[in-house]
Coordinates of C-alpha atoms in Angstrom, one line a residue:
M10 CA -20.9 -43.4 60.6
R11 CA -17.3 -43.3 59.3
A12 CA -16.8 -44.2 55.6
T13 CA -14.5 -47.1 55.1
L14 CA -12.6 -48.7 52.3
P15 CA -13.0 -52.5 52.1
S16 CA -10.0 -54.3 50.7
L17 CA -10.1 -54.3 46.9
I18 CA -9.1 -57.9 46.2
P19 CA -7.6 -58.3 42.8
S20 CA -8.2 -61.4 40.6
G21 CA -5.2 -63.6 40.3
M22 CA -3.9 -62.6 43.8
R23 CA -4.3 -64.9 46.7
Y24 CA -5.0 -63.4 50.1
L25 CA -4.7 -64.6 53.7
C26 CA -7.2 -63.1 56.0
L27 CA -5.8 -62.7 59.5
L28 CA -8.2 -62.0 62.4
G29 CA -7.0 -60.4 65.6
V30 CA -8.2 -58.3 68.5
V31 CA -6.5 -54.9 68.9
A32 CA -7.7 -51.4 69.7
G33 CA -10.6 -51.0 67.3
G34 CA -10.6 -54.6 66.2
G35 CA -11.0 -55.5 62.6
L36 CA -10.0 -57.6 59.6
S37 CA -6.8 -57.2 57.6
P38 CA -6.4 -59.0 54.3
V39 CA -2.7 -59.5 53.6
P40 CA -1.1 -60.5 50.3
A41 CA 0.0 -64.1 50.4
A42 CA 2.4 -64.7 47.6
A43 CA 3.1 -68.1 46.1
H44 CA 6.0 -68.9 48.4
S45 CA 6.5 -70.4 51.8
S46 CA 5.9 -68.7 55.2
P47 CA 8.5 -65.9 55.5
H48 CA 7.6 -64.5 52.1
A49 CA 3.9 -65.1 52.3
G50 CA 3.2 -63.1 55.5
H51 CA 1.6 -65.9 57.5
A52 CA 0.9 -65.0 61.1
P53 CA 2.7 -66.9 63.9
A54 CA 0.4 -68.6 66.3
G55 CA -1.0 -66.4 69.0
S56 CA -0.1 -63.1 67.2
S57 CA -2.5 -60.2 66.6
V58 CA -3.2 -57.9 63.7
A59 CA -3.1 -54.1 64.2
A60 CA -6.0 -53.6 61.7
A61 CA -8.0 -50.6 60.7
K62 CA -9.9 -49.9 57.5
P63 CA -7.0 -50.2 55.1
L64 CA -5.9 -49.0 51.7
P65 CA -6.4 -51.5 48.7
G66 CA -5.0 -55.0 49.3
G67 CA -4.8 -54.6 53.1
L68 CA -2.0 -52.0 52.9
G69 CA -1.5 -49.7 55.8
P70 CA -1.9 -51.4 59.2
C71 CA 0.8 -53.5 60.9
V72 CA 0.9 -57.2 60.0
P73 CA 2.5 -59.7 62.4
G74 CA 5.4 -60.4 63.1
T75 CA 4.8 -58.9 66.5
C76 CA 3.1 -55.5 66.3
P77 CA 3.5 -52.9 69.0
D78 CA 0.8 -53.0 71.6
G79 CA 0.6 -49.3 72.4
G80 CA 1.5 -47.6 69.1
Y81 CA 4.8 -47.3 67.3
P82 CA 7.7 -45.7 69.2
P83 CA 9.3 -42.4 68.1
V84 CA 12.4 -42.6 65.9
N85 CA 15.1 -44.4 68.0
N86 CA 18.0 -46.7 67.9
D87 CA 17.0 -49.1 70.7
R88 CA 17.0 -52.9 70.2
I89 CA 14.3 -54.3 68.0
K90 CA 11.3 -55.5 70.0
Y91 CA 8.6 -55.6 67.3
R92 CA 8.2 -57.1 63.8
D93 CA 5.8 -55.8 61.1
N94 CA 5.4 -57.9 57.9
A95 CA 3.4 -55.3 56.0
V96 CA 4.7 -53.6 52.9
N97 CA 6.0 -50.2 54.0
I98 CA 7.3 -49.0 50.5
Y99 CA 5.6 -50.0 47.2
V100 CA 7.0 -48.8 43.9
G101 CA 5.2 -49.5 40.7
E102 CA 8.2 -48.8 38.4
D103 CA 11.9 -48.4 39.4
F104 CA 13.5 -47.6 42.8
L105 CA 16.7 -45.5 42.5
V106 CA 19.0 -44.9 45.4
R107 CA 21.2 -41.8 44.8
G108 CA 23.1 -39.1 46.6
R109 CA 23.7 -39.9 50.3
A110 CA 20.4 -41.7 51.0
A111 CA 20.8 -44.3 53.8
E112 CA 17.9 -46.5 54.6
A113 CA 14.5 -47.9 53.7
E114 CA 13.0 -49.4 56.8
G115 CA 10.3 -52.1 56.5
R116 CA 9.4 -54.4 53.6
V117 CA 10.0 -52.9 50.2
V118 CA 8.2 -54.1 47.0
V119 CA 9.4 -52.8 43.6
L120 CA 7.7 -54.0 40.4
G121 CA 10.6 -52.8 38.3
D122 CA 14.4 -52.5 39.0
F123 CA 16.1 -51.6 42.3
D124 CA 19.3 -49.6 41.4
Q125 CA 21.8 -48.3 44.0
N126 CA 24.4 -45.9 42.8
K127 CA 25.2 -43.4 45.5
T128 CA 27.4 -40.3 45.4
A129 CA 31.2 -41.0 45.5
G130 CA 32.5 -40.2 49.0
A131 CA 29.1 -40.9 50.7
S132 CA 28.5 -43.9 52.9
S133 CA 28.7 -47.0 50.7
V134 CA 25.8 -48.7 52.5
Y135 CA 22.1 -48.6 52.0
N136 CA 19.8 -50.6 54.4
V137 CA 16.5 -52.2 53.6
G138 CA 14.3 -53.9 56.1
E139 CA 16.1 -52.9 59.3
A140 CA 17.3 -49.4 59.9
G141 CA 19.9 -48.3 62.4
V142 CA 17.7 -45.4 63.4
G143 CA 13.9 -45.5 62.8
S144 CA 10.8 -46.9 64.4
R145 CA 12.8 -50.0 64.9
V146 CA 9.8 -52.1 63.9
A147 CA 11.4 -54.3 61.3
P148 CA 10.1 -57.1 59.1
P149 CA 10.3 -60.6 60.6
V150 CA 13.7 -62.3 60.3
G151 CA 13.7 -64.5 57.2
A152 CA 10.8 -62.6 55.5
D153 CA 11.2 -60.9 52.1
W154 CA 12.7 -57.6 52.9
L155 CA 13.1 -56.5 49.3
T156 CA 11.1 -57.9 46.4
T157 CA 11.6 -56.8 42.8
G158 CA 10.0 -57.6 39.5
G159 CA 13.3 -56.6 37.7
D160 CA 17.0 -56.4 38.5
V161 CA 18.8 -55.6 41.7
T162 CA 21.9 -53.6 40.8
V163 CA 24.5 -52.2 43.4
A164 CA 27.3 -50.1 42.1
G165 CA 30.9 -51.1 42.6
G166 CA 32.3 -50.4 46.1
Q167 CA 28.8 -50.1 47.6
R168 CA 26.7 -52.5 49.7
L169 CA 23.0 -53.2 50.0
L170 CA 22.2 -54.6 53.4
A171 CA 19.3 -56.9 54.1
E172 CA 21.1 -59.0 56.7
G173 CA 18.2 -60.7 58.4
G174 CA 16.0 -61.1 55.4
V175 CA 15.5 -62.3 51.8
V176 CA 16.1 -60.3 48.6
R177 CA 13.7 -61.9 46.2
H178 CA 14.3 -60.8 42.6
A179 CA 12.8 -61.7 39.3
G180 CA 15.7 -60.3 37.2
D181 CA 19.4 -60.4 37.8
A182 CA 21.3 -59.4 40.9
S183 CA 24.7 -57.7 40.7
G184 CA 27.0 -56.0 43.1
R185 CA 27.5 -56.6 46.8
I186 CA 24.2 -57.6 48.4
V187 CA 24.3 -58.8 52.0
G188 CA 21.3 -61.1 52.7
T189 CA 19.7 -64.2 51.4
L190 CA 19.3 -63.9 47.6
R191 CA 16.5 -65.8 45.9
K192 CA 15.9 -65.5 42.1
D193 CA 12.2 -66.0 41.4
P194 CA 10.6 -65.1 38.0
D195 CA 7.3 -64.6 39.9
A196 CA 8.7 -62.5 42.7
A197 CA 6.6 -59.5 42.2
T198 CA 3.6 -61.2 40.5
P199 CA 1.3 -61.2 43.6
Y200 CA 1.8 -57.4 43.9
V201 CA 1.1 -56.4 40.3
P202 CA -2.7 -56.0 40.6
L203 CA -2.1 -53.5 43.5
R204 CA -0.7 -51.0 41.1
D205 CA -4.0 -50.4 39.3
E206 CA -6.0 -50.6 42.6
L207 CA -3.8 -47.9 44.2
T208 CA -4.3 -45.7 41.1
A209 CA -8.0 -46.2 41.2
A210 CA -8.1 -45.5 45.0
S211 CA -6.0 -42.4 44.6
R212 CA -8.4 -41.1 41.9
C213 CA -11.4 -41.9 44.0
Y214 CA -10.1 -40.2 47.1
A215 CA -9.6 -37.0 45.2
H216 CA -12.0 -37.2 42.2
P217 CA -15.1 -39.3 42.9
D218 CA -17.3 -39.6 39.8
G219 CA -14.7 -37.6 37.9
G220 CA -15.2 -34.4 40.0
T221 CA -13.3 -33.1 43.0
R222 CA -14.0 -34.4 46.5
T223 CA -15.8 -31.9 48.7
P224 CA -13.5 -30.6 51.4
T225 CA -14.4 -30.4 55.0
G226 CA -11.7 -27.8 55.9
T227 CA -9.8 -24.9 54.4
V228 CA -6.2 -24.5 53.4
R229 CA -4.4 -21.1 53.7
H230 CA -1.0 -20.5 52.2
A231 CA 0.5 -17.4 53.8
G232 CA 2.9 -16.2 56.4
G233 CA 5.6 -18.8 55.8
E234 CA 3.3 -21.7 56.4
T235 CA 0.4 -23.7 55.0
L236 CA -2.4 -23.9 57.5
F237 CA -4.9 -26.7 57.3
R238 CA -8.0 -25.7 59.4
G239 CA -10.5 -28.6 60.0
D240 CA -14.1 -28.4 61.0
N241 CA -13.6 -29.8 64.5
S242 CA -16.3 -32.5 64.0
S243 CA -15.9 -34.7 60.9
D244 CA -14.4 -38.2 61.4
L245 CA -12.8 -37.8 57.9
Q246 CA -11.1 -34.4 57.4
V247 CA -10.7 -33.7 53.7
F248 CA -8.4 -30.9 52.3
N249 CA -7.8 -30.1 48.6
V250 CA -4.5 -28.3 47.8
D251 CA -3.8 -27.0 44.3
F252 CA -0.4 -25.3 45.0
D253 CA 3.1 -26.3 46.1
L254 CA 3.8 -26.4 49.8
M255 CA 6.9 -24.2 49.9
G256 CA 7.8 -20.5 50.3
G257 CA 7.2 -18.0 47.6
N258 CA 10.9 -18.0 46.7
G259 CA 11.0 -21.8 46.7
G260 CA 12.3 -22.1 50.2
Q261 CA 11.0 -24.1 53.1
E262 CA 7.8 -23.4 55.0
G263 CA 5.8 -24.8 57.9
I264 CA 2.9 -27.2 57.8
R265 CA 0.3 -26.9 60.5
F266 CA -3.1 -28.5 61.2
E267 CA -5.9 -27.0 63.4
G268 CA -9.4 -28.2 64.2
I269 CA -8.7 -31.9 63.8
P270 CA -10.8 -34.0 66.2
D271 CA -9.1 -36.8 68.2
G272 CA -9.1 -40.0 66.2
A273 CA -10.1 -38.4 62.9
T274 CA -8.5 -39.4 59.6
V275 CA -6.9 -36.6 57.6
L276 CA -6.9 -36.9 53.8
V277 CA -4.9 -34.2 51.9
N278 CA -5.5 -34.3 48.1
I279 CA -2.6 -32.5 46.4
L280 CA -3.9 -31.7 43.0
G281 CA -1.9 -30.8 39.8
T282 CA 0.7 -32.5 37.6
H283 CA 3.9 -31.1 39.1
R284 CA 4.0 -30.7 42.9
T285 CA 6.7 -29.9 45.5
I286 CA 6.7 -30.0 49.3
N287 CA 9.6 -28.2 50.9
T288 CA 9.2 -28.1 54.6
Y289 CA 11.0 -27.9 58.0
S290 CA 7.9 -29.3 59.8
G291 CA 7.9 -32.7 61.6
T292 CA 10.3 -33.7 64.3
I293 CA 12.5 -36.8 65.1
D294 CA 11.2 -37.0 68.7
D295 CA 7.4 -36.8 68.1
S296 CA 7.3 -33.5 70.0
S297 CA 5.3 -31.7 67.3
G298 CA 1.6 -31.7 66.6
L299 CA 2.2 -32.9 63.1
N300 CA 3.8 -36.1 64.4
K301 CA 0.7 -36.8 66.4
L302 CA -1.4 -37.1 63.2
R303 CA 1.1 -39.5 61.6
T304 CA -0.8 -42.8 61.6
R305 CA -4.1 -41.2 60.4
L306 CA -2.6 -38.7 57.8
L307 CA -2.6 -39.6 54.1
W308 CA -1.0 -37.2 51.5
N309 CA -2.6 -38.2 48.2
F310 CA -1.2 -37.1 44.8
P311 CA -3.8 -38.3 42.2
D312 CA -2.7 -36.3 39.2
A313 CA 1.0 -35.6 39.5
T314 CA 3.6 -36.9 37.1
S315 CA 6.3 -35.2 39.1
V316 CA 6.5 -35.1 42.9
E317 CA 9.3 -33.8 45.1
V318 CA 9.5 -34.0 48.9
K319 CA 12.4 -32.0 50.3
G320 CA 13.5 -29.8 53.2
T321 CA 14.9 -30.4 56.7
G322 CA 11.8 -31.7 58.4
H323 CA 11.0 -35.3 59.3
F324 CA 8.0 -35.6 57.1
Q325 CA 4.9 -37.1 58.8
G326 CA 2.2 -39.3 57.4
S327 CA 1.8 -41.8 54.5
I328 CA 2.1 -40.9 50.9
L329 CA 0.1 -42.2 47.9
V330 CA 1.1 -41.2 44.3
G331 CA -1.5 -42.5 41.9
H332 CA -0.2 -41.6 38.4
Q333 CA 1.6 -44.6 36.9
S334 CA 3.9 -42.4 34.8
S335 CA 5.0 -40.4 37.8
N336 CA 8.5 -39.8 39.1
T337 CA 8.8 -39.0 42.9
T338 CA 12.1 -37.7 44.4
V339 CA 12.5 -37.8 48.2
S340 CA 15.4 -36.0 49.9
V341 CA 14.0 -35.1 53.4
P342 CA 15.9 -36.5 56.4
G343 CA 13.0 -38.9 57.1
I344 CA 9.6 -40.1 55.7
N345 CA 7.7 -41.3 58.7
G346 CA 4.8 -43.3 57.3
R347 CA 3.9 -45.7 54.5
F348 CA 5.1 -44.8 51.0
F349 CA 3.1 -46.1 48.0
T350 CA 3.8 -44.9 44.4
T351 CA 2.5 -46.5 41.2
G352 CA 5.3 -44.8 39.4
S353 CA 9.1 -44.5 40.0
L354 CA 10.9 -43.4 43.1
T355 CA 14.3 -41.7 43.6
H356 CA 15.7 -41.7 47.2
T357 CA 18.5 -39.1 47.4
S358 CA 19.9 -36.2 49.4
S359 CA 19.9 -32.5 49.1
A360 CA 22.1 -31.0 46.4
S361 CA 23.5 -28.7 49.0
G362 CA 24.9 -31.5 51.1
G363 CA 24.1 -33.6 54.1
G364 CA 23.2 -37.3 54.1
G365 CA 21.5 -40.1 56.0
Q366 CA 18.0 -39.7 54.4
E367 CA 15.7 -42.5 55.6
F368 CA 12.3 -44.1 55.1
H369 CA 10.9 -45.1 58.5
N370 CA 8.3 -47.9 59.0
Y371 CA 5.1 -46.4 60.4
P372 CA 1.6 -47.7 59.7
F373 CA -1.4 -46.0 58.3
D374 CA -4.5 -46.8 60.4
G375 CA -6.9 -44.2 59.1
D376 CA -10.5 -44.7 57.7
L377 CA -10.8 -43.5 54.1
P378 CA -13.7 -42.8 51.7
D379 CA -15.5 -45.9 50.6
C380 CA -14.2 -46.7 47.1
A381 CA -15.3 -50.3 47.1
T382 CA -17.9 -49.7 44.4
V383 CA -15.4 -47.9 42.1
S384 CA -14.6 -49.9 39.1
T385 CA -10.9 -50.5 38.6
S386 CA -11.3 -51.7 35.0
G387 CA -13.6 -51.4 32.1
Q388 CA -14.0 -52.0 28.4
V389 CA -12.2 -50.1 25.6
K390 CA -13.9 -50.6 22.2
I391 CA -13.5 -49.6 18.6
V392 CA -16.2 -49.9 15.9
K393 CA -15.1 -50.3 12.3
K394 CA -17.4 -49.0 9.5
D395 CA -17.4 -48.3 5.8
E396 CA -17.0 -44.6 5.4
A397 CA -19.6 -44.2 2.7
S398 CA -22.3 -46.6 3.8
G399 CA -21.8 -46.8 7.5
E400 CA -22.0 -50.6 7.4
P401 CA -19.9 -52.5 9.9
L402 CA -16.7 -54.0 8.5
A403 CA -15.2 -57.4 9.4
G404 CA -11.5 -58.2 8.9
A405 CA -9.9 -55.0 10.2
E406 CA -6.9 -55.7 12.4
F407 CA -6.0 -53.6 15.5
E408 CA -3.4 -53.3 18.2
L409 CA -4.4 -51.8 21.6
W410 CA -1.8 -49.6 23.3
R411 CA -1.7 -48.0 26.8
E412 CA -0.3 -44.6 27.4
T413 CA 2.6 -45.2 29.8
N414 CA 5.5 -42.9 28.8
G415 CA 3.8 -39.5 29.6
D416 CA 4.3 -38.1 26.1
D417 CA 1.2 -36.9 24.2
G418 CA 0.0 -39.3 21.5
L419 CA 1.0 -42.9 20.7
Q420 CA 4.6 -43.9 20.5
T421 CA 5.2 -47.4 19.3
G422 CA 9.0 -47.3 18.9
G423 CA 12.1 -45.6 20.2
A424 CA 13.7 -45.9 23.7
D425 CA 10.5 -45.2 25.6
P426 CA 7.4 -46.4 23.8
D427 CA 4.0 -46.7 25.2
T428 CA 2.8 -50.2 26.2
K429 CA 1.2 -52.7 23.8
V430 CA -1.7 -54.5 25.5
G431 CA -2.6 -58.1 24.6
D432 CA -2.7 -59.7 21.1
R433 CA -4.0 -58.3 17.8
C434 CA -7.8 -58.1 17.4
V435 CA -9.6 -58.8 14.1
T436 CA -13.1 -57.3 13.8
E437 CA -15.9 -59.8 13.0
E438 CA -19.3 -59.1 11.5
P439 CA -20.4 -56.6 14.1
G440 CA -17.2 -54.6 13.2
T441 CA -16.0 -54.3 16.7
C442 CA -12.8 -55.0 18.8
A443 CA -13.1 -54.7 22.5
S444 CA -10.8 -55.3 25.5
S445 CA -11.4 -55.2 29.3
V446 CA -8.4 -53.3 30.8
P447 CA -7.5 -51.4 33.9
L448 CA -8.3 -47.7 34.2
G449 CA -6.0 -45.5 32.0
T450 CA -5.5 -43.9 28.6
Y451 CA -5.5 -46.1 25.5
Y452 CA -5.1 -46.0 21.7
W453 CA -6.3 -48.3 19.0
R454 CA -3.9 -48.7 16.1
E455 CA -5.2 -50.2 12.9
T456 CA -2.5 -52.4 11.2
K457 CA -4.6 -54.0 8.4
A458 CA -7.7 -52.7 6.6
P459 CA -10.7 -54.9 5.7
A460 CA -10.6 -56.5 2.3
G461 CA -11.4 -54.0 -0.5
H462 CA -10.6 -51.0 1.8
V463 CA -7.7 -48.6 2.3
L464 CA -5.8 -48.3 5.6
P465 CA -6.6 -44.9 7.1
D466 CA -4.0 -42.2 7.6
P467 CA -3.5 -41.6 10.4
N468 CA -4.2 -45.1 11.6
V469 CA -4.3 -44.4 15.3
F470 CA -7.6 -43.7 17.2
G471 CA -7.6 -42.1 20.6
P472 CA -6.7 -41.2 23.3
L473 CA -9.5 -43.0 25.0
E474 CA -9.7 -42.1 28.7
L475 CA -11.0 -45.0 30.8
T476 CA -11.9 -43.6 34.3
A477 CA -13.7 -44.7 37.4
A478 CA -16.6 -42.5 36.2
N479 CA -17.0 -44.2 32.9
A480 CA -15.6 -47.6 33.6
D481 CA -19.0 -49.3 33.9
E482 CA -20.1 -48.0 30.5
G483 CA -16.7 -48.3 28.9
V484 CA -15.3 -46.0 26.2
T485 CA -15.8 -46.4 22.4
V486 CA -14.4 -44.9 19.3
T487 CA -15.6 -45.3 15.7
A488 CA -13.1 -45.7 12.8
T489 CA -14.0 -45.7 9.1
N490 CA -12.3 -47.0 6.0
K491 CA -12.7 -45.8 2.4
K492 CA -13.1 -48.5 -0.3
K493 CA -10.2 -49.1 -2.7
P494 CA -10.7 -47.4 -6.1
T495 CA -12.6 -49.8 -8.4
V496 CA -10.3 -51.3 -11.0
E497 CA -12.1 -52.0 -14.3
E498 CA -9.1 -52.8 -16.5
G499 CA -6.2 -55.3 -16.2
S500 CA -3.4 -56.8 -18.2
V501 CA -2.0 -60.2 -19.3
T502 CA 1.8 -60.6 -19.7
V503 CA 3.3 -63.6 -21.3
V504 CA 6.9 -64.6 -20.4
K505 CA 8.7 -66.9 -22.9
K506 CA 11.6 -69.0 -21.7
D507 CA 13.9 -71.9 -22.9
K508 CA 12.4 -75.0 -21.3
K509 CA 15.8 -76.4 -20.3
T510 CA 17.8 -73.3 -19.4
G511 CA 15.1 -70.9 -18.4
K512 CA 16.7 -68.2 -20.6
P513 CA 14.3 -65.5 -21.9
L514 CA 13.4 -66.0 -25.5
A515 CA 12.7 -63.2 -28.0
G516 CA 10.6 -63.6 -31.1
A517 CA 7.8 -65.8 -29.9
V518 CA 4.5 -64.6 -31.3
F519 CA 1.1 -64.9 -29.6
Q520 CA -2.5 -64.1 -30.2
L521 CA -4.8 -63.0 -27.3
W522 CA -8.4 -64.2 -27.4
R523 CA -11.2 -63.4 -25.0
E524 CA -13.7 -66.0 -23.8
T525 CA -17.1 -64.8 -25.2
N526 CA -19.1 -67.7 -26.5
G527 CA -19.7 -69.5 -23.2
R528 CA -18.2 -72.8 -24.3
T529 CA -15.3 -74.5 -22.6
G530 CA -11.9 -73.9 -24.2
L531 CA -10.8 -71.6 -27.1
Q532 CA -12.8 -71.7 -30.3
T533 CA -11.0 -69.7 -33.1
S534 CA -13.4 -70.5 -36.0
G535 CA -17.0 -71.0 -36.8
T536 CA -20.0 -68.8 -36.3
S537 CA -19.7 -68.9 -32.5
R538 CA -16.0 -68.5 -32.1
D539 CA -14.4 -66.5 -29.2
T540 CA -13.2 -63.0 -29.8
L541 CA -9.7 -62.2 -31.1
V542 CA -8.3 -59.3 -29.0
D543 CA -4.8 -59.0 -30.5
A544 CA -3.7 -60.8 -33.7
G545 CA 0.0 -60.9 -32.8
C546 CA 2.5 -59.8 -30.2
A547 CA 6.1 -60.8 -30.3
T548 CA 8.2 -61.3 -27.1
D549 CA 11.0 -58.8 -26.6
G550 CA 14.6 -59.3 -25.5
R551 CA 13.4 -60.1 -21.9
G552 CA 11.1 -62.7 -23.4
R553 CA 8.0 -60.6 -22.5
C554 CA 4.9 -59.5 -24.3
A555 CA 2.2 -57.5 -22.5
Y556 CA -1.5 -56.9 -23.3
R557 CA -2.8 -53.9 -21.4
G558 CA -6.2 -52.1 -20.9
L559 CA -8.1 -55.4 -20.8
D560 CA -11.7 -55.6 -19.6
L561 CA -12.3 -58.0 -16.7
G562 CA -12.9 -61.5 -18.0
S563 CA -11.2 -64.7 -19.1
Y564 CA -8.5 -64.8 -21.8
Y565 CA -6.5 -67.4 -23.9
L566 CA -3.0 -67.1 -25.3
R567 CA -2.4 -68.8 -28.7
E568 CA 1.2 -69.2 -29.8
T569 CA 1.6 -68.7 -33.6
A570 CA 5.4 -68.5 -34.0
V571 CA 8.5 -69.5 -32.0
P572 CA 12.1 -68.1 -32.0
D573 CA 14.6 -69.6 -34.4
G574 CA 15.8 -73.0 -33.4
Y575 CA 12.7 -73.8 -31.3
V576 CA 9.5 -75.7 -32.0
L577 CA 5.9 -75.0 -31.3
P578 CA 4.5 -76.8 -28.3
R579 CA 2.0 -79.6 -28.9
N580 CA -0.7 -77.5 -27.3
R581 CA -0.3 -74.0 -28.5
V582 CA -3.2 -72.6 -26.4
S583 CA -2.9 -71.7 -22.7
G584 CA -5.8 -70.5 -20.5
P585 CA -8.2 -69.4 -19.5
H586 CA -6.4 -66.7 -17.7
K587 CA -8.8 -64.7 -15.6
V588 CA -8.5 -60.9 -15.1
T589 CA -10.5 -59.9 -12.0
A590 CA -11.0 -56.9 -9.8
G591 CA -8.7 -58.6 -7.3
N592 CA -5.8 -59.0 -9.6
A593 CA -6.4 -56.2 -12.1
A594 CA -4.0 -53.7 -10.5
K595 CA -1.2 -56.2 -10.4
G596 CA -2.0 -58.0 -13.7
V597 CA -1.8 -61.6 -14.7
T598 CA 1.6 -63.1 -15.7
V599 CA 1.8 -66.3 -17.7
T600 CA 5.2 -68.1 -18.1
L601 CA 5.5 -70.5 -21.1
T602 CA 8.4 -72.4 -22.5
N603 CA 9.8 -73.8 -25.8
Q604 CA 12.0 -76.7 -26.6
R605 CA 14.9 -76.5 -29.1
G606 CA 14.5 -78.4 -32.3
G607 CA 14.7 -77.6 -36.0
G608 CA 16.9 -75.0 -37.6
K609 CA 14.3 -72.6 -38.8
K610 CA 11.6 -70.5 -37.1
G611 CA 8.7 -72.7 -36.3
K612 CA 5.2 -72.0 -37.9

């Protein structure tokens, strides 16, 4: 029985389930955004759904419009007969149009910015939705042909054409854009959960349970080609590739498949962090064997942060790039299949010349490994303890950050920081902070230590790798704090000022007494009087007198003399002034005033 991937329906996203009878039958969930019909992907009455077992969110098969009955036609420039409302290109970050690139056929969804700035002297036009040459299966007229979660920017002297559709953008739109413009802050919101789902699916297809998926066939890289040899029997043909698909000198090479049963799905996991495909294989007229695998062929890049697809071939099959910090550059004449990246995409042309590079709208109808049970999120936790005793500590404050910029370690500032997740978290009595988050790499950053403890240095804990393999259990890190050094001595400083002007007064004399007899107030005589600590301290030119090296306890100040021209206050005693462990390091400061009166120094 063929393994299938049920749709991973994300929370917060509404779906419309469309039922139809086609070859193979089936159910295709389709994202229904919070907008009216053309944007939402509702099916016209009487239409059918070309459905197979899809990628997450129902991605892959054709969605009516009017889907072709007998398969998609080869690349052509005939009149448009069919309409497909499925997403053909999904970009988790930014989509850059550069060089002499020409067209992106089908619906395009970009969570970040769409930026068109082609080479001077190239055609000034870039098409989305409809292509002059392609499968000629375009989105329905009036549907959203381009959706962005950021800005749409078209360079001066250039045009972005979406003449029969809507360009729905959350950010600003600038430059010449031909089509219906609709600014919508929530334009990309329905598609945001798909990013984490595609990442999780990409990892699952290649690395189930944290390992590497068992291949069913072999891959040989020699003789100017990469040969994929299947087992002639499995419904799912799995190949793992850990090298670049190009010649030894970096030139083009062929791609060939053998031993693939009719109707089988082909999953190619291209492993490694930097990967290049440079090929002449694939034809515009569907005359090659590679073209015949197109709708059941998925090229999966689960690990790569850099992907390049170049050469002179019309590349066949759908592409999935799962790393969210990835950058993919496409410069082949044509990509004939769905293109889904959770990172950024640059559509450009070869540095050596030539233009007209295109994405063509072709479905993916293959059956993939069952990843429905793979968790797409889990818990990231930090446990705060006292370093000496191991007791949990309440009151520590943390920020959670997600690794998003591709640089090792946590970056919280600069032009390209990692991403802060949620609000600050303060540990309670169990000493823990925890957050349920999508799969990825995370750091806890301590911003405030518990009372009586010192902020650790460094104050960043991680990286914590939350994967499909450990998501159910979650990942935890323990962080400790040292207690602040115990302060057993403090100080009391008296500041003397003119009551009216606030000017500092020199020459005021004070005694310092410590509360020792347990009776309220200061007692300076008798058998049970309090204890005299200092018999007299005169304020200096700043009006200050300080008593240092004091034991923790309560103290009184008793004024015994005032500056010339001032009088003693009616109550010469102030206090009690408490010196505690909490204020000992800073000390206690007492401000007292005198009024003018009398020509001689008061006694």
